[in-house]
Tab-separated table of C-alpha atoms in Angstrom:
chain	number	residue	atom	x	y	z
C	1	MET	CA	111.895	142.653	75.243
C	2	ASP	CA	112.016	145.138	72.366
C	3	LYS	CA	108.878	147.298	72.670
C	4	VAL	CA	109.570	149.652	69.753
C	5	VAL	CA	106.828	149.794	67.124
C	6	SER	CA	107.204	151.130	63.610
C	7	SER	CA	104.996	154.210	63.833
C	8	ALA	CA	102.577	156.178	65.956
C	9	ALA	CA	99.749	155.023	63.705
C	10	THR	CA	100.600	151.390	64.438
C	11	ALA	CA	100.894	152.094	68.144
C	12	VAL	CA	97.360	153.511	68.477
C	13	ALA	CA	95.621	151.392	65.830
C	14	ASP	CA	93.828	149.154	68.338
C	15	ILE	CA	92.386	151.954	70.507
C	16	PRO	CA	88.623	151.497	70.098
C	17	SER	CA	85.739	153.906	70.410
C	18	GLY	CA	84.640	154.270	74.015
C	19	ALA	CA	88.120	153.659	75.438
C	20	SER	CA	89.457	155.539	78.449
C	21	LEU	CA	92.783	157.319	77.951
C	22	ALA	CA	95.200	158.660	80.568
C	23	VAL	CA	97.161	161.345	78.728
C	24	GLY	CA	100.333	162.852	80.153
C	25	GLY	CA	101.598	166.400	80.120
C	26	PHE	CA	101.292	169.629	82.052
C	27	GLY	CA	99.683	172.437	80.091
C	28	LEU	CA	101.404	171.959	76.733
C	29	CYS	CA	104.611	170.686	78.327
C	30	GLY	CA	105.367	167.027	77.691
C	31	ILE	CA	102.131	166.178	75.915
C	32	PRO	CA	102.187	163.144	73.553
C	33	SER	CA	101.231	165.270	70.549
C	34	VAL	CA	102.339	162.767	67.895
C	35	LEU	CA	100.308	159.928	69.400
C	36	ILE	CA	97.305	162.235	69.742
C	37	GLN	CA	97.613	163.259	66.097
C	38	ALA	CA	97.800	159.588	65.081
C	39	LEU	CA	94.712	158.794	67.154
C	40	HIS	CA	92.944	161.723	65.507
C	41	GLN	CA	93.482	159.998	62.154
C	42	THR	CA	91.590	156.885	63.336
C	43	SER	CA	87.851	156.453	63.718
C	44	ALA	CA	87.942	156.186	67.515
C	45	THR	CA	85.319	158.369	69.167
C	46	ASN	CA	83.230	158.575	72.348
C	47	LEU	CA	86.475	158.658	74.326
C	48	GLU	CA	86.918	159.266	78.044
C	49	VAL	CA	90.080	161.253	78.750
C	50	ILE	CA	91.925	161.600	82.037
C	51	SER	CA	94.460	164.420	81.856
C	52	ASN	CA	95.538	167.447	83.833
C	53	ASN	CA	93.990	169.650	81.137
C	54	CYS	CA	92.817	169.346	77.533
C	55	GLY	CA	95.442	171.093	75.450
C	56	VAL	CA	94.473	174.195	73.482
C	57	ASP	CA	92.024	174.700	70.651
C	58	ASP	CA	94.345	173.497	67.866
C	59	TRP	CA	96.956	171.381	69.624
C	60	GLY	CA	97.158	168.249	71.713
C	61	LEU	CA	93.864	166.875	73.015
C	62	GLY	CA	92.220	170.026	71.669
C	63	ILE	CA	92.047	168.530	68.179
C	64	LEU	CA	90.076	165.526	69.443
C	65	LEU	CA	87.827	167.810	71.465
C	66	ARG	CA	87.244	170.105	68.501
C	67	ASP	CA	85.934	167.222	66.409
C	68	LYS	CA	83.629	165.961	69.186
C	69	ARG	CA	85.620	162.757	69.685
C	70	ILE	CA	85.709	163.091	73.485
C	71	ARG	CA	82.636	162.227	75.555
C	72	ARG	CA	83.979	162.773	79.055
C	73	ILE	CA	87.007	164.402	80.661
C	74	ILE	CA	88.486	164.041	84.138
C	75	ALA	CA	90.794	167.028	84.598
C	76	SER	CA	91.985	169.510	87.183
C	77	TYR	CA	91.412	172.661	85.143
C	78	VAL	CA	90.125	173.963	81.827
C	79	GLY	CA	93.267	175.915	80.965
C	80	GLU	CA	93.407	178.085	77.827
C	81	ASN	CA	91.037	175.902	75.794
C	82	LYS	CA	87.968	177.990	74.926
C	83	GLU	CA	86.312	175.081	73.132
C	84	PHE	CA	86.653	172.966	76.280
C	85	ALA	CA	84.796	175.614	78.274
C	86	ARG	CA	82.154	176.087	75.579
C	87	GLN	CA	81.343	172.379	75.218
C	88	TYR	CA	81.127	171.960	78.982
C	89	LEU	CA	78.872	174.968	79.595
C	90	GLU	CA	76.603	174.128	76.643
C	91	GLY	CA	76.064	170.533	77.725
C	92	GLU	CA	78.068	168.856	74.963
C	93	LEU	CA	80.761	167.434	77.227
C	94	GLU	CA	80.820	165.718	80.614
C	95	VAL	CA	83.560	167.094	82.865
C	96	GLU	CA	84.679	165.835	86.257
C	97	LEU	CA	86.855	168.596	87.693
C	98	THR	CA	89.216	167.114	90.260
C	99	PRO	CA	91.764	168.782	92.569
C	100	GLN	CA	95.178	168.518	90.937
C	101	GLY	CA	96.903	166.617	93.739
C	102	THR	CA	93.941	164.274	94.091
C	103	LEU	CA	94.006	163.565	90.360
C	104	ALA	CA	97.716	162.771	90.526
C	105	GLU	CA	97.192	160.394	93.449
C	106	LYS	CA	94.182	158.705	91.805
C	107	LEU	CA	96.408	157.861	88.822
C	108	ARG	CA	99.334	156.754	90.997
C	109	ALA	CA	97.050	154.589	93.121
C	110	GLY	CA	95.690	152.917	90.006
C	111	GLY	CA	99.207	151.963	88.982
C	112	ALA	CA	100.117	150.782	92.488
C	113	GLY	CA	97.090	148.513	92.841
C	114	ILE	CA	95.459	150.674	95.527
C	115	ALA	CA	91.709	150.745	94.980
C	116	ALA	CA	91.000	153.918	96.959
C	117	PHE	CA	92.471	156.304	99.518
C	118	TYR	CA	91.406	159.014	101.950
C	119	THR	CA	92.464	162.648	101.558
C	120	ALA	CA	91.649	165.897	103.354
C	121	THR	CA	91.428	167.762	100.048
C	122	GLY	CA	87.837	168.589	99.150
C	123	VAL	CA	86.297	168.010	102.581
C	124	GLY	CA	83.475	170.499	103.191
C	125	THR	CA	83.087	171.284	99.481
C	126	GLN	CA	81.067	169.873	96.581
C	127	ILE	CA	83.965	167.495	95.939
C	128	ALA	CA	82.893	165.549	99.039
C	129	GLU	CA	79.296	166.645	99.492
C	130	GLY	CA	78.244	166.178	95.870
C	131	GLY	CA	76.427	168.513	93.535
C	132	MET	CA	79.399	169.478	91.357
C	133	PRO	CA	78.028	169.903	87.791
C	134	TRP	CA	79.392	167.138	85.588
C	135	ARG	CA	77.137	167.838	82.624
C	136	TYR	CA	74.805	170.718	81.841
C	137	ALA	CA	71.542	170.570	79.915
C	138	GLU	CA	70.960	172.786	76.883
C	139	ASP	CA	68.913	175.214	79.014
C	140	GLY	CA	71.807	175.688	81.434
C	141	SER	CA	70.411	173.518	84.212
C	142	VAL	CA	72.508	170.730	85.727
C	143	ALA	CA	71.776	167.458	83.937
C	144	LEU	CA	74.267	165.336	85.906
C	145	ALA	CA	75.919	166.169	89.214
C	146	SER	CA	78.656	164.495	91.209
C	147	PRO	CA	77.579	162.062	93.933
C	148	THR	CA	78.233	162.370	97.650
C	149	LYS	CA	81.489	160.705	98.676
C	150	GLU	CA	82.202	158.767	101.832
C	151	THR	CA	84.004	160.691	104.576
C	152	ARG	CA	85.649	159.385	107.720
C	153	ASP	CA	87.480	160.898	110.683
C	154	PHE	CA	91.113	159.932	111.209
C	155	ASP	CA	93.632	160.795	113.902
C	156	PHE	CA	96.569	161.872	111.757
C	157	GLY	CA	99.638	163.545	113.217
C	158	GLY	CA	97.891	164.083	116.507
C	159	THR	CA	94.887	165.850	114.972
C	160	THR	CA	91.512	164.271	114.278
C	161	LYS	CA	89.708	165.597	111.220
C	162	PRO	CA	87.550	164.309	108.331
C	163	TYR	CA	88.923	162.822	105.136
C	164	VAL	CA	87.119	162.001	101.890
C	165	LEU	CA	87.378	158.678	100.088
C	166	GLU	CA	88.710	158.911	96.525
C	167	GLU	CA	88.741	155.948	94.135
C	168	ALA	CA	91.775	155.136	92.006
C	169	ILE	CA	91.807	155.520	88.225
C	170	VAL	CA	92.719	152.666	85.905
C	171	ALA	CA	92.621	153.650	82.223
C	172	ASP	CA	92.429	151.383	79.199
C	173	TYR	CA	95.346	153.152	77.486
C	174	GLY	CA	98.025	155.608	78.536
C	175	LEU	CA	99.648	158.065	76.118
C	176	VAL	CA	102.871	159.700	77.314
C	177	ARG	CA	105.915	161.564	76.017
C	178	ALA	CA	109.474	161.160	77.260
C	179	ALA	CA	112.713	162.959	76.471
C	180	LYS	CA	114.599	159.664	76.356
C	181	GLY	CA	113.665	156.007	76.342
C	182	ASP	CA	115.232	152.647	75.627
C	183	ARG	CA	113.875	149.653	73.763
C	184	HIS	CA	112.729	148.057	77.020
C	185	GLY	CA	110.486	151.026	77.776
C	186	ASN	CA	112.536	152.671	80.539
C	187	LEU	CA	111.805	156.402	80.338
C	188	VAL	CA	113.370	159.713	81.331
C	189	PHE	CA	111.281	162.903	81.370
C	190	ASN	CA	112.503	166.483	81.022
C	191	GLN	CA	111.737	168.799	83.939
C	192	SER	CA	108.016	169.753	84.047
C	193	ALA	CA	107.188	167.013	81.539
C	194	ARG	CA	107.636	164.694	84.502
C	195	ASN	CA	104.355	166.076	85.885
C	196	PHE	CA	101.593	163.523	85.197
C	197	ASN	CA	103.434	161.537	82.482
C	198	PRO	CA	104.740	158.821	84.853
C	199	LEU	CA	101.407	158.701	86.679
C	200	CYS	CA	99.375	158.330	83.484
C	201	ALA	CA	101.716	155.574	82.345
C	202	MET	CA	101.342	153.743	85.661
C	203	SER	CA	97.550	153.897	85.651
C	204	ALA	CA	96.966	152.390	82.212
C	205	LYS	CA	96.458	148.794	81.194
C	206	VAL	CA	98.373	149.498	77.954
C	207	THR	CA	100.857	152.379	77.898
C	208	ILE	CA	102.265	153.869	74.704
C	209	ALA	CA	105.255	156.205	74.923
C	210	GLU	CA	106.606	158.524	72.270
C	211	VAL	CA	110.281	159.297	72.889
C	212	GLU	CA	112.386	162.127	71.550
C	213	GLU	CA	115.588	160.083	71.831
C	214	LEU	CA	115.700	156.283	71.596
C	215	VAL	CA	118.708	154.441	73.021
C	216	ASP	CA	119.660	150.821	73.504
C	217	PRO	CA	119.100	149.023	76.822
C	218	GLY	CA	121.860	149.824	79.284
C	219	GLU	CA	122.557	153.297	77.922
C	220	ILE	CA	120.371	154.937	80.576
C	221	ASN	CA	121.891	154.939	84.045
C	222	PRO	CA	119.436	153.053	86.287
C	223	ASP	CA	119.530	155.969	88.744
C	224	ASP	CA	118.283	158.269	85.967
C	225	VAL	CA	115.182	156.225	85.089
C	226	HIS	CA	112.001	158.076	86.053
C	227	LEU	CA	109.629	155.309	84.947
C	228	PRO	CA	110.651	151.649	84.675
C	229	GLY	CA	109.791	149.756	81.523
C	230	ILE	CA	107.419	147.387	83.326
C	231	TYR	CA	104.763	150.100	82.963
C	232	VAL	CA	105.363	150.645	79.231
C	233	HIS	CA	104.091	148.373	76.464
C	234	ARG	CA	104.907	150.226	73.224
C	235	VAL	CA	107.587	152.762	72.321
C	236	VAL	CA	107.497	155.103	69.324
C	237	GLN	CA	110.671	156.867	68.222
C	238	LEU	CA	110.014	160.437	67.065
C	239	THR	CA	111.717	162.000	64.084
C	240	PRO	CA	113.924	165.051	64.784
C	241	GLU	CA	111.164	167.250	63.362
C	242	GLN	CA	108.525	165.683	65.598
C	243	ALA	CA	110.771	165.928	68.647
C	244	THR	CA	111.266	169.675	68.220
C	245	ASP	CA	107.684	170.525	67.233
C	246	LYS	CA	106.428	171.940	70.538
C	247	ARG	CA	104.006	174.677	71.477
C	248	ILE	CA	104.010	177.278	74.229
C	249	GLU	CA	100.651	177.729	75.956
C	250	LYS	CA	101.174	181.350	76.930
C	251	THR	CA	104.087	183.594	75.963
C	252	THR	CA	105.004	186.505	78.178
C	253	THR	CA	107.682	189.131	77.802
C	254	LYS	CA	109.495	191.280	80.327
C	255	GLY	CA	110.254	194.840	79.387
C	256	GLY	CA	113.145	196.917	80.629
C	257	ASN	CA	112.946	199.496	83.376
C-alpha cells in the first residue's frame, strides 16, 4: 500500500481542534518540524500534546504554543522554552509533568495494546501520591492538581516493594520524523532521533511521518527497520531544503588549554 501523500498540508488537513497529538523528537533532534509548520497553518486549536518537551520559542511545537493553540501538554521537562514555563506558571496552560522513562513506556504500552502497567518510578512522590500542580490559577494558587494513583506491592527479583499504576497513552494523531522511509511506511531514524519517535508513532490512531529520504519498498534492509509500516498511515517526502533545515537547542564550544 502506497502511503505517500502529496504534501504536509494534505497530511494534516483533517486534524481537528481538540485532538490529541503524540509528537516525536528529543529536544530539537528529530522533531517533525515540517508537519508542525503545516498544522500551524490550519485552524486547529485547543490541542493536547504528548511530547518529551515542547520545542523552543520559535521552532517546533513552540510556534503552536506561542499562538495559544495548545491547551494541555504531557511532557517530561520544560526544556529551553521560556514561553512554555511562562504559560504554565501563569495558569494559561495545563501541564502534566511525567518522568521520562514512564512517558516513554506509556506511549509504548498504548501502541502494544497494554492498558496500564506498574512501575517503581514515582513511588513516594507527588507522582503517586497526587498534588502535582497541573494548572495554576491567575493568583498563583493551584487550580488543578494530579490525582492519587493506585500503588501495589510486588515481589520482583527477590525484593518486595511498592509500584505505582500508570495508564497507557493512545493519541488521536502521531507526528514523527524519520531519516529514511519507504512507500509502505517502514521507517529508519538517525541516532538520537530514535528517542520517542517510534513510541509516538506506535501510540497514535493515525500516524503521519515526514521522511528526509523516500525509497521504494524493498530498498530498506528489513534488519534496519526501526518502525514497521503497520504503525504508519501517511508519509510525506521532504524537499532537500526541508530535510536540512534543522536547529540546535544549545550550542557549546570548547576552548583550547
